[in-house]
CSV table of C-alpha atoms and ligand atoms in Angstrom, one decimal:
chain,number,residue,atom,x,y,z
A,4,MET,CA,-26.5,-17.6,5.6
A,5,ARG,CA,-23.3,-19.8,5.6
A,6,THR,CA,-20.1,-19.5,3.7
A,7,GLN,CA,-16.6,-20.9,3.9
A,8,VAL,CA,-14.6,-17.7,4.2
A,9,ALA,CA,-16.2,-14.4,5.3
A,10,ILE,CA,-14.1,-11.4,4.1
A,11,ILE,CA,-14.6,-8.1,5.8
A,12,GLY,CA,-13.5,-5.2,3.5
A,13,GLY,CA,-13.9,-4.6,-0.2
A,14,GLY,CA,-10.6,-2.8,-0.8
A,15,PRO,CA,-7.7,-4.3,-2.8
A,16,SER,CA,-6.9,-7.0,-0.1
A,17,GLY,CA,-10.4,-8.3,0.2
A,18,LEU,CA,-11.1,-8.2,-3.5
A,19,LEU,CA,-7.9,-10.0,-4.5
A,20,LEU,CA,-8.3,-12.6,-1.8
A,21,GLY,CA,-11.9,-13.3,-2.7
A,22,GLN,CA,-11.0,-13.6,-6.4
A,23,LEU,CA,-8.2,-16.1,-5.8
A,24,LEU,CA,-10.3,-18.2,-3.4
A,25,HIS,CA,-13.4,-18.1,-5.7
A,26,GLN,CA,-11.3,-19.3,-8.6
A,27,ARG,CA,-10.5,-22.5,-6.6
A,28,GLY,CA,-14.1,-23.1,-5.7
A,29,ILE,CA,-13.9,-21.7,-2.2
A,30,ALA,CA,-17.1,-19.9,-1.2
A,31,THR,CA,-16.7,-16.4,0.2
A,32,VAL,CA,-18.9,-13.4,1.1
A,33,THR,CA,-17.4,-10.0,1.1
A,34,LEU,CA,-18.8,-7.3,3.4
A,35,GLU,CA,-18.0,-3.6,2.5
A,36,ARG,CA,-18.9,-0.7,4.7
A,37,LYS,CA,-19.0,1.8,1.8
A,38,THR,CA,-20.4,1.8,-1.7
A,39,LYS,CA,-18.3,0.5,-4.6
A,40,ALA,CA,-18.2,4.1,-6.0
A,41,TYR,CA,-16.8,5.4,-2.7
A,42,VAL,CA,-14.1,2.7,-2.7
A,43,LEU,CA,-13.2,3.5,-6.3
A,44,GLY,CA,-13.0,7.2,-5.5
A,45,ARG,CA,-9.9,6.7,-3.3
A,46,ILE,CA,-6.6,8.0,-4.8
A,47,ARG,CA,-3.8,5.7,-3.7
A,48,ALA,CA,-0.2,4.9,-4.8
A,49,GLY,CA,0.5,3.3,-8.1
A,50,VAL,CA,3.7,1.2,-8.0
A,51,LEU,CA,3.1,-2.5,-8.3
A,52,GLU,CA,5.8,-5.1,-7.5
A,53,ALA,CA,6.1,-8.1,-9.8
A,54,GLY,CA,4.6,-10.4,-7.1
A,55,LEU,CA,1.4,-8.4,-7.2
A,56,VAL,CA,1.3,-8.2,-11.0
A,57,ASP,CA,1.7,-12.0,-11.1
A,58,GLN,CA,-1.2,-12.4,-8.7
A,59,LEU,CA,-3.4,-10.0,-10.6
A,60,ARG,CA,-2.7,-11.9,-13.8
A,61,ALA,CA,-3.5,-15.2,-12.0
A,62,ALA,CA,-6.7,-13.6,-10.7
A,63,GLY,CA,-7.7,-12.9,-14.3
A,64,VAL,CA,-7.3,-9.1,-14.0
A,65,GLY,CA,-4.0,-8.6,-15.8
A,66,ASP,CA,-5.2,-7.5,-19.3
A,67,ARG,CA,-5.7,-3.8,-18.8
A,68,LEU,CA,-2.7,-3.7,-16.4
A,69,ASP,CA,-0.5,-5.2,-19.2
A,70,ALA,CA,-1.9,-2.9,-21.8
A,71,GLU,CA,-1.9,0.4,-19.8
A,72,GLY,CA,0.7,-0.1,-17.1
A,73,PHE,CA,4.2,1.4,-17.4
A,74,VAL,CA,7.1,-0.9,-16.7
A,75,HIS,CA,9.9,0.9,-14.9
A,76,ASP,CA,13.5,-0.4,-14.7
A,77,GLY,CA,14.8,2.3,-12.4
A,78,THR,CA,14.0,5.4,-10.2
A,79,VAL,CA,15.8,8.7,-9.5
A,80,ILE,CA,16.8,9.6,-5.9
A,81,SER,CA,18.0,13.1,-5.4
A,82,TYR,CA,19.3,14.8,-2.3
A,83,GLY,CA,20.5,18.4,-2.6
A,84,ASP,CA,22.9,18.5,-5.6
A,85,THR,CA,23.4,14.7,-5.5
A,86,GLN,CA,21.4,12.7,-8.0
A,87,ILE,CA,21.4,8.9,-8.3
A,88,ARG,CA,19.5,6.7,-10.8
A,89,VAL,CA,18.9,3.3,-9.2
A,90,ASP,CA,19.0,0.8,-12.0
A,91,PHE,CA,16.6,-2.1,-11.1
A,92,ALA,CA,17.6,-4.1,-14.2
A,93,LYS,CA,21.3,-3.9,-13.2
A,94,HIS,CA,20.8,-5.1,-9.7
A,95,THR,CA,17.7,-7.3,-9.9
A,96,ASN,CA,15.9,-9.5,-12.4
A,97,ALA,CA,12.7,-7.5,-11.8
A,98,SER,CA,11.0,-4.2,-12.6
A,99,VAL,CA,7.9,-2.4,-11.2
A,100,THR,CA,4.7,-1.5,-13.0
A,101,VAL,CA,3.2,1.9,-12.6
A,102,TYR,CA,-0.6,1.5,-12.7
A,103,GLY,CA,-3.0,3.4,-10.5
A,104,GLN,CA,-4.3,1.5,-7.5
A,105,THR,CA,-7.7,2.8,-8.3
A,106,GLU,CA,-7.5,0.9,-11.6
A,107,VAL,CA,-6.4,-2.2,-9.8
A,108,THR,CA,-9.5,-2.0,-7.6
A,109,ARG,CA,-11.7,-1.2,-10.6
A,110,ASP,CA,-10.3,-4.3,-12.4
A,111,LEU,CA,-10.9,-6.4,-9.4
A,112,TYR,CA,-14.5,-5.3,-8.9
A,113,ALA,CA,-15.1,-6.1,-12.6
A,114,ALA,CA,-13.7,-9.6,-12.1
A,115,ARG,CA,-15.7,-10.2,-8.9
A,116,GLU,CA,-18.9,-9.1,-10.6
A,117,ALA,CA,-18.1,-11.3,-13.7
A,118,MET,CA,-17.9,-14.3,-11.3
A,119,GLN,CA,-21.1,-13.1,-9.5
A,120,ALA,CA,-19.3,-12.9,-6.3
A,121,GLU,CA,-21.3,-12.5,-3.1
A,122,MET,CA,-20.6,-8.9,-2.0
A,123,VAL,CA,-22.7,-6.8,0.4
A,124,PHE,CA,-22.2,-3.0,0.4
A,125,ASN,CA,-23.2,-0.4,2.9
A,126,VAL,CA,-22.9,-2.8,5.8
A,127,GLN,CA,-23.0,-1.4,9.3
A,128,ASN,CA,-22.1,-2.7,12.8
A,129,VAL,CA,-20.1,-5.6,11.6
A,130,GLN,CA,-19.2,-7.9,14.5
A,131,ILE,CA,-17.0,-11.0,14.5
A,132,ASN,CA,-18.3,-13.7,16.8
A,133,GLY,CA,-16.5,-16.8,18.1
A,134,ALA,CA,-13.3,-16.2,16.2
A,135,ASP,CA,-11.6,-18.4,18.8
A,136,SER,CA,-14.2,-21.1,18.5
A,137,GLU,CA,-14.7,-23.9,15.9
A,138,ALA,CA,-17.9,-22.1,14.6
A,139,PRO,CA,-17.2,-18.4,14.0
A,140,SER,CA,-19.8,-16.1,12.5
A,141,VAL,CA,-20.1,-12.5,11.3
A,142,SER,CA,-23.1,-10.3,12.1
A,143,TYR,CA,-24.0,-7.0,10.4
A,144,MET,CA,-26.8,-4.6,9.6
A,145,VAL,CA,-27.9,-3.5,6.2
A,146,ASP,CA,-31.0,-1.6,5.4
A,147,GLY,CA,-32.0,-1.8,9.0
A,148,GLN,CA,-32.0,-5.6,9.0
A,149,GLU,CA,-29.6,-7.7,11.1
A,150,HIS,CA,-27.8,-10.6,9.3
A,151,ARG,CA,-25.5,-13.3,10.4
A,152,ILE,CA,-23.1,-15.4,8.3
A,153,ALA,CA,-21.8,-18.7,9.8
A,154,CYS,CA,-18.4,-19.5,8.3
A,155,ASP,CA,-15.3,-21.6,8.6
A,156,TYR,CA,-12.9,-18.6,8.7
A,157,VAL,CA,-13.1,-14.8,8.9
A,158,VAL,CA,-10.5,-12.6,7.1
A,159,GLY,CA,-10.2,-9.0,8.2
A,160,CYS,CA,-9.3,-7.0,5.1
A,161,ASP,CA,-11.0,-3.9,6.6
A,162,GLY,CA,-8.0,-1.6,6.7
A,163,PHE,CA,-6.5,0.5,9.5
A,164,HIS,CA,-9.8,1.8,10.8
A,165,GLY,CA,-11.7,-1.5,10.6
A,166,ILE,CA,-13.0,-3.7,13.4
A,167,SER,CA,-11.1,-6.9,12.7
A,168,ARG,CA,-7.8,-6.1,14.4
A,169,LYS,CA,-9.6,-4.9,17.5
A,170,THR,CA,-11.4,-8.3,17.8
A,171,ILE,CA,-8.1,-9.8,18.8
A,172,PRO,CA,-8.0,-9.4,22.6
A,173,ASP,CA,-5.7,-6.7,24.0
A,174,ALA,CA,-3.9,-9.4,26.0
A,175,ILE,CA,-2.9,-11.1,22.8
A,176,ARG,CA,-2.4,-8.2,20.4
A,177,ARG,CA,1.0,-6.4,20.3
A,178,GLU,CA,1.1,-3.1,18.4
A,179,TYR,CA,4.1,-1.2,17.1
A,180,GLU,CA,3.8,2.4,15.8
A,181,LYS,CA,5.8,5.3,14.7
A,182,ILE,CA,4.0,8.5,13.7
A,183,TYR,CA,6.1,10.9,11.5
A,184,PRO,CA,6.0,14.6,12.3
A,185,PHE,CA,4.9,15.6,8.8
A,186,GLY,CA,2.5,14.6,6.0
A,187,TRP,CA,2.4,14.5,2.2
A,188,LEU,CA,0.3,17.0,0.2
A,189,GLY,CA,-0.5,15.3,-3.1
A,190,ILE,CA,-2.1,16.5,-6.3
A,191,LEU,CA,-3.3,14.9,-9.5
A,192,SER,CA,-2.9,17.0,-12.6
A,193,GLU,CA,-3.8,16.3,-16.3
A,194,THR,CA,-0.2,17.1,-17.4
A,195,PRO,CA,2.6,15.0,-18.8
A,196,PRO,CA,4.9,13.6,-16.2
A,197,VAL,CA,8.1,15.6,-15.6
A,198,HIS,CA,10.2,12.5,-16.1
A,199,GLU,CA,9.8,9.0,-17.5
A,200,GLU,CA,10.7,7.5,-14.1
A,201,LEU,CA,9.7,8.4,-10.6
A,202,ILE,CA,11.8,11.1,-8.8
A,203,TYR,CA,12.2,10.9,-5.0
A,204,ALA,CA,13.8,14.3,-4.1
A,205,SER,CA,15.0,15.9,-0.9
A,206,SER,CA,16.1,19.5,-0.6
A,207,GLU,CA,16.5,22.0,2.2
A,208,ALA,CA,12.8,22.8,1.6
A,209,GLY,CA,11.8,19.2,2.2
A,210,PHE,CA,10.8,16.1,0.3
A,211,ALA,CA,9.0,15.8,-3.0
A,212,LEU,CA,7.9,12.9,-5.2
A,213,CYS,CA,7.2,13.0,-8.9
A,214,SER,CA,5.0,10.1,-10.0
A,215,MET,CA,2.5,9.5,-12.7
A,216,ARG,CA,-0.7,7.5,-13.8
A,217,ASN,CA,-0.3,7.8,-17.6
A,218,GLU,CA,1.3,10.0,-20.3
A,219,ASN,CA,-1.1,12.8,-19.4
A,220,LEU,CA,-1.9,12.3,-15.8
A,221,SER,CA,0.8,13.1,-13.2
A,222,ARG,CA,0.9,12.6,-9.4
A,223,TYR,CA,3.1,14.8,-7.3
A,224,TYR,CA,3.6,15.0,-3.6
A,225,ILE,CA,5.5,17.5,-1.3
A,226,GLN,CA,6.3,17.1,2.4
A,227,CYS,CA,4.0,19.3,4.5
A,228,ALA,CA,3.2,20.0,8.1
A,229,LEU,CA,1.2,17.3,9.9
A,230,ASP,CA,-1.7,19.7,10.4
A,231,ASP,CA,-1.5,21.2,6.9
A,232,SER,CA,-4.6,21.3,4.7
A,233,PRO,CA,-5.1,21.3,0.9
A,234,ASP,CA,-7.2,24.4,1.3
A,235,ARG,CA,-4.1,26.3,2.4
A,236,TRP,CA,-2.4,25.6,-0.9
A,237,THR,CA,-3.2,27.2,-4.2
A,238,ASP,CA,-2.0,25.3,-7.2
A,239,ASP,CA,0.6,27.9,-8.0
A,240,ALA,CA,2.0,27.6,-4.4
A,241,PHE,CA,2.2,23.9,-4.8
A,242,TRP,CA,4.0,24.1,-8.1
A,243,ALA,CA,6.4,26.6,-6.7
A,244,ALA,CA,7.2,24.4,-3.7
A,245,LEU,CA,7.6,21.4,-6.0
A,246,ARG,CA,10.1,23.2,-8.3
A,247,GLU,CA,12.1,24.3,-5.3
A,248,ARG,CA,12.6,20.6,-4.1
A,249,ILE,CA,13.4,18.7,-7.3
A,250,PRO,CA,16.6,19.0,-9.4
A,251,GLN,CA,16.7,22.1,-11.5
A,252,GLU,CA,16.8,20.1,-14.8
A,253,TYR,CA,13.4,18.7,-14.0
A,254,ALA,CA,12.0,21.9,-12.4
A,255,ALA,CA,12.8,23.7,-15.7
A,256,ARG,CA,10.7,21.4,-17.8
A,257,LEU,CA,7.9,20.8,-15.3
A,258,VAL,CA,4.5,21.2,-17.0
A,259,THR,CA,2.0,22.6,-14.6
A,260,GLY,CA,-1.8,22.7,-14.7
A,261,PRO,CA,-4.9,22.8,-12.5
A,262,SER,CA,-5.1,20.1,-9.8
A,263,ILE,CA,-8.0,17.7,-10.3
A,264,GLU,CA,-7.4,16.2,-6.8
A,265,LYS,CA,-5.6,17.6,-3.8
A,266,SER,CA,-5.2,15.9,-0.4
A,267,VAL,CA,-3.0,15.6,2.6
A,268,VAL,CA,-2.0,12.1,4.0
A,269,PRO,CA,-0.3,11.5,7.3
A,270,LEU,CA,2.7,9.2,7.5
A,271,ARG,CA,2.7,6.3,9.9
A,272,SER,CA,4.5,3.0,10.5
A,273,PHE,CA,2.4,0.5,12.2
A,274,VAL,CA,2.3,-3.3,12.8
A,275,SER,CA,-0.2,-5.4,14.8
A,276,GLU,CA,0.9,-8.9,15.8
A,277,PRO,CA,-0.2,-11.7,15.5
A,278,MET,CA,-2.1,-11.7,12.1
A,279,ARG,CA,-4.1,-14.7,13.2
A,280,TRP,CA,-6.3,-15.4,16.2
A,281,GLY,CA,-8.2,-18.7,16.1
A,282,ARG,CA,-10.2,-18.6,12.9
A,283,LEU,CA,-9.7,-14.9,12.3
A,284,PHE,CA,-6.9,-13.8,9.9
A,285,LEU,CA,-5.8,-10.2,9.2
A,286,CYS,CA,-4.7,-9.0,5.7
A,287,GLY,CA,-3.3,-5.7,4.5
A,288,ASP,CA,-3.9,-2.4,6.2
A,289,ALA,CA,-5.9,-4.1,8.9
A,290,ALA,CA,-2.6,-5.4,10.2
A,291,HIS,CA,0.1,-2.9,9.0
A,292,ILE,CA,0.7,0.5,7.6
A,293,VAL,CA,3.8,1.9,6.0
A,294,PRO,CA,4.7,5.5,5.1
A,295,PRO,CA,4.2,5.7,1.3
A,296,THR,CA,7.8,6.6,0.6
A,297,GLY,CA,8.6,3.0,-0.4
A,298,ALA,CA,5.3,2.3,-2.2
A,299,LYS,CA,4.9,-0.8,-0.1
A,300,GLY,CA,1.3,-0.5,1.1
A,301,LEU,CA,-0.6,-2.4,-1.6
A,302,ASN,CA,2.4,-4.6,-2.3
A,303,THR,CA,2.6,-5.8,1.3
A,304,ALA,CA,-1.1,-6.4,1.3
A,305,ALA,CA,-0.5,-8.5,-1.8
A,306,SER,CA,2.1,-10.8,-0.1
A,307,ASP,CA,-0.4,-11.3,2.8
A,308,VAL,CA,-3.0,-12.3,0.3
A,309,HIS,CA,-0.6,-14.7,-1.4
A,310,TYR,CA,0.4,-16.5,1.8
A,311,LEU,CA,-3.2,-16.7,3.1
A,312,SER,CA,-4.9,-17.7,-0.2
A,313,GLN,CA,-2.2,-20.4,-0.7
A,314,GLY,CA,-2.9,-21.7,2.9
A,315,LEU,CA,-6.7,-21.7,2.6
A,316,ILE,CA,-6.5,-23.4,-0.8
A,317,GLN,CA,-4.2,-26.1,0.7
A,318,LEU,CA,-6.6,-26.6,3.5
A,319,TYR,CA,-9.7,-26.9,1.4
A,320,ASP,CA,-7.9,-29.1,-1.2
A,321,THR,CA,-6.0,-31.4,1.2
A,322,GLY,CA,-7.1,-30.8,4.8
A,323,GLU,CA,-3.5,-29.8,5.5
A,324,THR,CA,-3.3,-26.8,7.9
A,325,GLN,CA,0.5,-26.1,7.5
A,326,GLY,CA,-0.2,-23.0,5.3
A,327,ILE,CA,-2.7,-21.3,7.6
A,328,ASP,CA,-0.7,-22.3,10.7
A,329,THR,CA,2.4,-20.5,9.4
A,330,TYR,CA,0.5,-17.6,7.8
A,331,SER,CA,1.0,-15.0,10.5
A,332,GLN,CA,4.7,-15.8,11.0
A,333,LYS,CA,5.4,-15.8,7.2
A,334,ALA,CA,3.4,-12.6,6.5
A,335,LEU,CA,5.0,-10.7,9.4
A,336,ALA,CA,8.5,-11.7,8.3
A,337,ARG,CA,8.0,-9.9,5.0
A,338,VAL,CA,5.9,-7.1,6.6
A,339,TRP,CA,8.7,-6.1,8.9
A,340,LYS,CA,11.2,-6.0,6.0
A,341,ALA,CA,8.8,-3.6,4.1
A,342,GLU,CA,8.4,-1.6,7.3
A,343,ARG,CA,12.2,-1.2,7.6
A,344,PHE,CA,12.6,-0.2,3.9
A,345,SER,CA,9.8,2.3,4.1
A,346,TRP,CA,11.1,3.8,7.4
A,347,TRP,CA,14.6,4.0,5.9
A,348,MET,CA,13.5,5.8,2.7
A,349,THR,CA,11.4,8.2,4.8
A,350,SER,CA,14.2,8.9,7.3
A,351,LEU,CA,16.7,9.4,4.5
A,352,LEU,CA,14.7,11.8,2.4
A,353,HIS,CA,12.6,13.9,4.7
A,354,HIS,CA,13.6,16.9,6.9
A,355,PHE,CA,12.4,16.4,10.5
A,356,PRO,CA,11.6,19.2,12.8
A,357,GLY,CA,14.5,19.7,15.3
A,358,GLN,CA,17.0,18.0,13.0
A,359,THR,CA,20.6,18.9,14.0
A,360,ASP,CA,23.4,19.7,11.6
A,361,PHE,CA,24.8,16.3,12.6
A,362,ASP,CA,21.5,14.6,11.6
A,363,LEU,CA,21.7,16.4,8.2
A,364,ARG,CA,25.3,15.2,7.7
A,365,MET,CA,24.2,11.7,8.4
A,366,GLN,CA,21.6,11.9,5.7
A,367,GLN,CA,24.2,13.4,3.3
A,368,ALA,CA,26.7,10.6,4.2
A,369,GLU,CA,24.0,7.9,3.6
A,370,VAL,CA,23.3,9.5,0.2
A,371,ASP,CA,27.0,9.7,-0.7
A,372,PHE,CA,27.5,6.1,0.3
A,373,LEU,CA,24.5,5.1,-1.9
A,374,GLN,CA,25.9,7.1,-4.8
A,375,SER,CA,29.4,5.6,-4.5
A,376,ASN,CA,28.5,1.9,-3.6
A,377,THR,CA,26.9,-0.4,-6.1
A,378,HIS,CA,26.0,-2.8,-3.3
A,379,ALA,CA,24.1,-0.1,-1.5
A,380,GLN,CA,22.2,0.6,-4.7
A,381,ALA,CA,21.5,-3.1,-5.2
A,382,VAL,CA,20.0,-3.3,-1.7
A,383,LEU,CA,17.7,-0.3,-2.4
A,384,ALA,CA,16.7,-1.9,-5.8
A,385,GLN,CA,16.0,-5.3,-4.3
A,386,ASN,CA,13.7,-3.8,-1.7
A,387,TYR,CA,12.0,-1.4,-4.1
A,388,VAL,CA,11.1,-4.0,-6.7
A,389,GLY,CA,10.0,-6.3,-3.9
A,390,LEU,CA,11.6,-9.0,-1.8
A,391,PRO,CA,10.7,-12.5,-2.6
A,392,TYR,CA,7.4,-14.0,-1.2
B,428,LIG,N1,-17.0,-3.4,7.7
B,428,LIG,C1,-16.9,-3.5,6.4
B,428,LIG,N2,-15.9,-2.9,5.6
B,428,LIG,C2,-15.1,-2.1,6.3
B,428,LIG,C3,-15.1,-1.9,7.7
B,428,LIG,C4,-16.1,-2.6,8.4
B,428,LIG,N3,-16.2,-2.4,9.7
B,428,LIG,N4,-14.1,-1.0,8.0
B,428,LIG,C5,-13.5,-0.7,6.9
B,428,LIG,N5,-14.0,-1.3,5.8
B,428,LIG,C6,-13.7,-1.3,4.4
B,428,LIG,C7,-13.2,0.1,4.0
B,428,LIG,O1,-14.4,0.8,3.5
B,428,LIG,C8,-12.3,-0.3,2.8
B,428,LIG,O2,-13.0,-0.3,1.6
B,428,LIG,O3,-12.5,-2.1,4.3
B,428,LIG,C9,-11.8,-1.6,3.1
B,428,LIG,C10,-10.3,-1.6,3.5
B,428,LIG,O4,-9.6,-1.2,2.3
B,428,LIG,P1,-8.1,-0.5,2.4
B,428,LIG,O5,-8.1,0.5,3.5
B,428,LIG,O6,-7.8,0.0,1.0
B,428,LIG,O7,-7.1,-1.6,2.8
B,428,LIG,P2,-6.6,-2.9,2.0
B,428,LIG,O8,-7.6,-3.5,1.2
B,428,LIG,O9,-5.8,-3.7,3.0
B,428,LIG,O10,-5.5,-2.1,1.0
B,428,LIG,C11,-4.2,-2.2,1.2
B,428,LIG,O11,-4.3,-0.6,-0.6
B,428,LIG,O12,-6.0,0.9,-0.3
B,428,LIG,C12,-4.7,0.7,-0.2
B,428,LIG,O13,-3.7,2.2,1.5
B,428,LIG,C13,-4.1,0.9,1.2
B,428,LIG,O14,-2.0,0.6,0.2
B,428,LIG,C14,-3.0,0.0,1.1
B,428,LIG,C15,-3.5,-1.2,0.3
B,429,LIG,C1,2.0,7.4,-6.4
B,429,LIG,O1,2.2,7.3,-7.6
B,429,LIG,O2,1.0,7.8,-5.9
B,429,LIG,C2,3.2,6.9,-5.5
B,429,LIG,C3,4.3,6.4,-6.1
B,429,LIG,C4,5.4,6.0,-5.3
B,429,LIG,C5,5.3,6.2,-4.0
B,429,LIG,C6,4.2,6.7,-3.4
B,429,LIG,C7,3.1,7.1,-4.1
B,429,LIG,O3,6.4,5.8,-3.2
């Protein structure tokens, strides 16, 4: 088999890239290790920057998003007794859209199927061959049969645990990592959200986040121990811990109910450079991970897809290589800004084991400055709604 761009990974990055390229007549094949149902079963964040919304509309998957997504013009940050509403409309000309990432992935799969995209599921033993040659290929097994795809380019959209990043030789690859000494315990409940906007809260008991999927589906998180497990938490214990961490005015009106999903996620900052090696490109979680505190995971994958799709379209339309030649540098410039913001939000709002009284006063001083300084709020707003591509 031969194609122009072989895409490894059928998550949001691979699906969006494939759709944008396919619309411009560029042939792709997407290889996914799991089944579509498995991919759609993942619960992930749900805050979309305008840049991602624009790309989804361009990819022909904006209708349900526009009909069911919630446009948010601000968010609440609380630390102890201090409460700040960061007004996106006041400080930026942008907003964010709250729409479950699972729905984004569902919409993208529907669009790929409508275009009869070449997608192979349940692939095993994917290997990238000759990425540093003029004739790369990808081999894989499915149903016990070995297959090989000759291609012009390979794009690794296979996430943090994929094989693409590790195809880049150790001597060339530089990795940067910070593992946080806590995780997030998240639940989904068929209850009305406690507030119309998201609440990022920090109290002596730790961090909590109040989010949502729709008017009767809420998503809540509390900071937990790194080795914690959902099995150790009854729903009642979760709700009690959440009430303890959010401002009392919200705790008093929190509507609780049975959890329909409960999971623990670790928090990590990670970047692998470069995001290109020969004819192999990396996109999304394959190259970088952020702690979810800034809601930047999917949104940073989206800017990677924007830069790379533009570069590949330029190449196939004009033969110009300027776009793909500057991809890694441009993508990483925005990735590192998202890493900084996510690290800053995480450092500000979480309680770290071994934190000294001085460390806590630094957090309080940062929050006091944020509360008292409109420019500080503008910086947070600009980063949260998404820096320009
Ligand atoms: N071969 C084929 N597919 C693979 C392989 C492999 N060797 N390894 C992983 N995959 C698939 C996974 O099954 C997954 O469906 O690649 C996909 C990677 O998807 P994500 O991990 O979601 O990464 P990405 O598409 O970059 O999404 C970025 O969306 O899912 C969130 O947390 C993620 O916020 C981040 C954003
Ligand atoms: C979510 O809704 O799951 C969510 C929202 C914002 C975040 C992280 C997760 O920062």
